Amino acid sequence: MFDIGLSELMLVAVVALVVIGPERLPKVARTAGHLLGRLQRYVSDVKSDISREMQLEELKTMQKQMTDQVNSIGASVTHEMREVESSVSKAVDPASGDAAVSPAPTLEEPTEAAAPQPAPTPNAEAKAKESPRT
């Protein structure tokens, strides 16, 4: 970051020793260390916040893309379902028109007029002759 070599650090230390003095130099160095540590933590926190924000933005864009894809897939499925329904209804409509012309047989019992008459038995014929008709 800064291009400071070992010789330049030694020069700063000697100037600080002369200006500050040997009695207060340890206290000033300790305070400078604490401030430098706070600065590093602050920079680290800012970096991690920025990183989280970038990841959050990426997740939001991915979520939007996924939502768009799901919506498009849903629309295509709905479109295909409507096409299938229309083709099925077209296939069923001609068959229902044919059914109106010739109805399909039902499970109902035949009516008396349409029911076949059983062949008369000899006993039934004799009883019919004996019973008077009114």
PDB file of C-alpha atoms in Angstrom:
ATOM      1  CA  MET A   1       0.000   0.000   0.000  1.00  0.00           C
ATOM      2  CA  PHE A   2       2.575   2.524   1.118  1.00  0.00           C
ATOM      3  CA  ASP A   3       6.077   2.083  -0.124  1.00  0.00           C
ATOM      4  CA  ILE A   4       7.853   2.353   3.237  1.00  0.00           C
ATOM      5  CA  GLY A   5      11.053   0.434   3.737  1.00  0.00           C
ATOM      6  CA  LEU A   6      12.897  -0.580   6.900  1.00  0.00           C
ATOM      7  CA  SER A   7      15.305   2.356   6.721  1.00  0.00           C
ATOM      8  CA  GLU A   8      12.419   4.836   6.547  1.00  0.00           C
ATOM      9  CA  LEU A   9      10.766   3.218   9.578  1.00  0.00           C
ATOM     10  CA  MET A  10      14.013   3.524  11.544  1.00  0.00           C
ATOM     11  CA  LEU A  11      14.219   7.206  10.623  1.00  0.00           C
ATOM     12  CA  VAL A  12      10.609   7.798  11.847  1.00  0.00           C
ATOM     13  CA  ALA A  13      11.412   5.952  15.118  1.00  0.00           C
ATOM     14  CA  VAL A  14      14.507   8.099  15.783  1.00  0.00           C
ATOM     15  CA  VAL A  15      12.617  11.340  15.045  1.00  0.00           C
ATOM     16  CA  ALA A  16       9.740  10.205  17.332  1.00  0.00           C
ATOM     17  CA  LEU A  17      12.256   9.397  20.114  1.00  0.00           C
ATOM     18  CA  VAL A  18      13.819  12.824  19.835  1.00  0.00           C
ATOM     19  CA  VAL A  19      10.543  14.780  19.539  1.00  0.00           C
ATOM     20  CA  ILE A  20       8.375  12.840  22.016  1.00  0.00           C
ATOM     21  CA  GLY A  21      11.046  11.812  24.436  1.00  0.00           C
ATOM     22  CA  PRO A  22      11.946   8.486  26.016  1.00  0.00           C
ATOM     23  CA  GLU A  23       9.379   8.777  28.859  1.00  0.00           C
ATOM     24  CA  ARG A  24       6.242   9.246  26.735  1.00  0.00           C
ATOM     25  CA  LEU A  25       7.291   7.169  23.685  1.00  0.00           C
ATOM     26  CA  PRO A  26       5.925   3.800  24.988  1.00  0.00           C
ATOM     27  CA  LYS A  27       2.529   5.367  25.836  1.00  0.00           C
ATOM     28  CA  VAL A  28       2.304   7.087  22.420  1.00  0.00           C
ATOM     29  CA  ALA A  29       3.328   3.856  20.647  1.00  0.00           C
ATOM     30  CA  ARG A  30       0.661   1.905  22.579  1.00  0.00           C
ATOM     31  CA  THR A  31      -2.016   4.478  21.683  1.00  0.00           C
ATOM     32  CA  ALA A  32      -0.906   4.485  18.053  1.00  0.00           C
ATOM     33  CA  GLY A  33      -1.114   0.654  18.019  1.00  0.00           C
ATOM     34  CA  HIS A  34      -4.684   0.736  19.409  1.00  0.00           C
ATOM     35  CA  LEU A  35      -5.725   3.342  16.857  1.00  0.00           C
ATOM     36  CA  LEU A  36      -4.104   1.359  14.041  1.00  0.00           C
ATOM     37  CA  GLY A  37      -5.920  -1.810  15.233  1.00  0.00           C
ATOM     38  CA  ARG A  38      -9.265   0.051  15.282  1.00  0.00           C
ATOM     39  CA  LEU A  39      -8.578   1.378  11.801  1.00  0.00           C
ATOM     40  CA  GLN A  40      -7.801  -2.123  10.508  1.00  0.00           C
ATOM     41  CA  ARG A  41     -10.975  -3.551  12.100  1.00  0.00           C
ATOM     42  CA  TYR A  42     -13.042  -0.726  10.631  1.00  0.00           C
ATOM     43  CA  VAL A  43     -11.576  -1.302   7.161  1.00  0.00           C
ATOM     44  CA  SER A  44     -12.183  -5.044   7.531  1.00  0.00           C
ATOM     45  CA  ASP A  45     -15.811  -4.439   8.565  1.00  0.00           C
ATOM     46  CA  VAL A  46     -16.366  -2.116   5.613  1.00  0.00           C
ATOM     47  CA  LYS A  47     -14.870  -4.683   3.235  1.00  0.00           C
ATOM     48  CA  SER A  48     -17.069  -7.472   4.615  1.00  0.00           C
ATOM     49  CA  ASP A  49     -20.175  -5.233   4.420  1.00  0.00           C
ATOM     50  CA  ILE A  50     -19.412  -4.398   0.810  1.00  0.00           C
ATOM     51  CA  SER A  51     -18.825  -8.068   0.051  1.00  0.00           C
ATOM     52  CA  ARG A  52     -22.157  -9.033   1.672  1.00  0.00           C
ATOM     53  CA  GLU A  53     -23.966  -6.319  -0.287  1.00  0.00           C
ATOM     54  CA  MET A  54     -22.430  -7.573  -3.529  1.00  0.00           C
ATOM     55  CA  GLN A  55     -23.469 -11.149  -2.717  1.00  0.00           C
ATOM     56  CA  LEU A  56     -26.955  -9.940  -1.812  1.00  0.00           C
ATOM     57  CA  GLU A  57     -27.240  -8.133  -5.138  1.00  0.00           C
ATOM     58  CA  GLU A  58     -26.072 -11.277  -6.959  1.00  0.00           C
ATOM     59  CA  LEU A  59     -28.653 -13.341  -5.085  1.00  0.00           C
ATOM     60  CA  LYS A  60     -31.377 -10.834  -5.926  1.00  0.00           C
ATOM     61  CA  THR A  61     -30.489 -10.944  -9.617  1.00  0.00           C
ATOM     62  CA  MET A  62     -30.425 -14.759  -9.538  1.00  0.00           C
ATOM     63  CA  GLN A  63     -33.798 -14.774  -7.769  1.00  0.00           C
ATOM     64  CA  LYS A  64     -35.230 -12.446 -10.405  1.00  0.00           C
ATOM     65  CA  GLN A  65     -33.853 -14.648 -13.187  1.00  0.00           C
ATOM     66  CA  MET A  66     -35.302 -17.761 -11.565  1.00  0.00           C
ATOM     67  CA  THR A  67     -38.671 -16.065 -11.081  1.00  0.00           C
ATOM     68  CA  ASP A  68     -38.687 -14.990 -14.721  1.00  0.00           C
ATOM     69  CA  GLN A  69     -37.799 -18.528 -15.834  1.00  0.00           C
ATOM     70  CA  VAL A  70     -40.506 -20.061 -13.644  1.00  0.00           C
ATOM     71  CA  ASN A  71     -43.056 -17.593 -14.985  1.00  0.00           C
ATOM     72  CA  SER A  72     -42.071 -18.314 -18.592  1.00  0.00           C
ATOM     73  CA  ILE A  73     -42.202 -22.071 -17.993  1.00  0.00           C
ATOM     74  CA  GLY A  74     -45.608 -21.687 -16.330  1.00  0.00           C
ATOM     75  CA  ALA A  75     -46.861 -19.653 -19.280  1.00  0.00           C
ATOM     76  CA  SER A  76     -45.577 -22.207 -21.787  1.00  0.00           C
ATOM     77  CA  VAL A  77     -47.154 -25.074 -19.814  1.00  0.00           C
ATOM     78  CA  THR A  78     -50.452 -23.182 -19.681  1.00  0.00           C
ATOM     79  CA  HIS A  79     -50.234 -22.511 -23.422  1.00  0.00           C
ATOM     80  CA  GLU A  80     -49.525 -26.184 -24.159  1.00  0.00           C
ATOM     81  CA  MET A  81     -52.394 -27.274 -21.891  1.00  0.00           C
ATOM     82  CA  ARG A  82     -54.784 -24.978 -23.775  1.00  0.00           C
ATOM     83  CA  GLU A  83     -53.576 -26.377 -27.092  1.00  0.00           C
ATOM     84  CA  VAL A  84     -54.103 -29.936 -25.867  1.00  0.00           C
ATOM     85  CA  GLU A  85     -57.559 -29.046 -24.530  1.00  0.00           C
ATOM     86  CA  SER A  86     -58.538 -27.463 -27.828  1.00  0.00           C
ATOM     87  CA  SER A  87     -57.274 -30.427 -29.854  1.00  0.00           C
ATOM     88  CA  VAL A  88     -59.089 -32.838 -27.533  1.00  0.00           C
ATOM     89  CA  SER A  89     -62.288 -30.818 -27.765  1.00  0.00           C
ATOM     90  CA  LYS A  90     -61.974 -30.757 -31.579  1.00  0.00           C
ATOM     91  CA  ALA A  91     -61.513 -34.519 -31.580  1.00  0.00           C
ATOM     92  CA  VAL A  92     -64.494 -35.021 -29.236  1.00  0.00           C
ATOM     93  CA  ASP A  93     -66.875 -32.618 -31.066  1.00  0.00           C
ATOM     94  CA  PRO A  94     -67.137 -34.693 -34.298  1.00  0.00           C
ATOM     95  CA  ALA A  95     -67.682 -37.819 -32.220  1.00  0.00           C
ATOM     96  CA  SER A  96     -70.525 -36.144 -30.285  1.00  0.00           C
ATOM     97  CA  GLY A  97     -72.099 -35.079 -33.604  1.00  0.00           C
ATOM     98  CA  ASP A  98     -72.095 -38.735 -34.748  1.00  0.00           C
ATOM     99  CA  ALA A  99     -73.622 -39.776 -31.453  1.00  0.00           C
ATOM    100  CA  ALA A 100     -76.623 -37.495 -32.092  1.00  0.00           C
ATOM    101  CA  VAL A 101     -77.331 -39.304 -35.373  1.00  0.00           C
ATOM    102  CA  SER A 102     -77.103 -42.825 -33.994  1.00  0.00           C
ATOM    103  CA  PRO A 103     -77.437 -43.042 -30.217  1.00  0.00           C
ATOM    104  CA  ALA A 104     -75.386 -45.556 -28.369  1.00  0.00           C
ATOM    105  CA  PRO A 105     -77.211 -48.460 -26.707  1.00  0.00           C
ATOM    106  CA  THR A 106     -78.178 -47.884 -23.105  1.00  0.00           C
ATOM    107  CA  LEU A 107     -78.444 -50.217 -20.165  1.00  0.00           C
ATOM    108  CA  GLU A 108     -82.183 -49.570 -19.707  1.00  0.00           C
ATOM    109  CA  GLU A 109     -84.637 -52.424 -20.197  1.00  0.00           C
ATOM    110  CA  PRO A 110     -86.417 -52.396 -23.521  1.00  0.00           C
ATOM    111  CA  THR A 111     -89.985 -51.090 -23.611  1.00  0.00           C
ATOM    112  CA  GLU A 112     -92.946 -53.433 -24.220  1.00  0.00           C
ATOM    113  CA  ALA A 113     -93.351 -52.360 -27.819  1.00  0.00           C
ATOM    114  CA  ALA A 114     -89.729 -53.029 -28.595  1.00  0.00           C
ATOM    115  CA  ALA A 115     -89.413 -56.113 -26.386  1.00  0.00           C
ATOM    116  CA  PRO A 116     -89.534 -59.425 -28.208  1.00  0.00           C
ATOM    117  CA  GLN A 117     -92.580 -61.569 -27.319  1.00  0.00           C
ATOM    118  CA  PRO A 118     -91.723 -64.953 -25.821  1.00  0.00           C
ATOM    119  CA  ALA A 119     -93.014 -67.930 -27.685  1.00  0.00           C
ATOM    120  CA  PRO A 120     -96.295 -69.188 -26.147  1.00  0.00           C
ATOM    121  CA  THR A 121     -96.140 -72.474 -24.353  1.00  0.00           C
ATOM    122  CA  PRO A 122     -98.895 -75.074 -24.764  1.00  0.00           C
ATOM    123  CA  ASN A 123    -100.071 -74.571 -21.163  1.00  0.00           C
ATOM    124  CA  ALA A 124    -100.283 -70.806 -21.657  1.00  0.00           C
ATOM    125  CA  GLU A 125    -102.392 -71.281 -24.791  1.00  0.00           C
ATOM    126  CA  ALA A 126    -104.804 -73.577 -22.953  1.00  0.00           C
ATOM    127  CA  LYS A 127    -105.169 -71.154 -20.076  1.00  0.00           C
ATOM    128  CA  ALA A 128    -105.785 -68.285 -22.486  1.00  0.00           C
ATOM    129  CA  LYS A 129    -108.634 -70.220 -24.151  1.00  0.00           C
ATOM    130  CA  GLU A 130    -110.204 -71.102 -20.813  1.00  0.00           C
ATOM    131  CA  SER A 131    -110.156 -67.596 -19.314  1.00  0.00           C
ATOM    132  CA  PRO A 132    -112.980 -65.400 -20.480  1.00  0.00           C
ATOM    133  CA  ARG A 133    -112.061 -62.078 -21.950  1.00  0.00           C
ATOM    134  CA  THR A 134    -113.697 -58.994 -20.676  1.00  0.00           C
TER     135      THR A 134
END
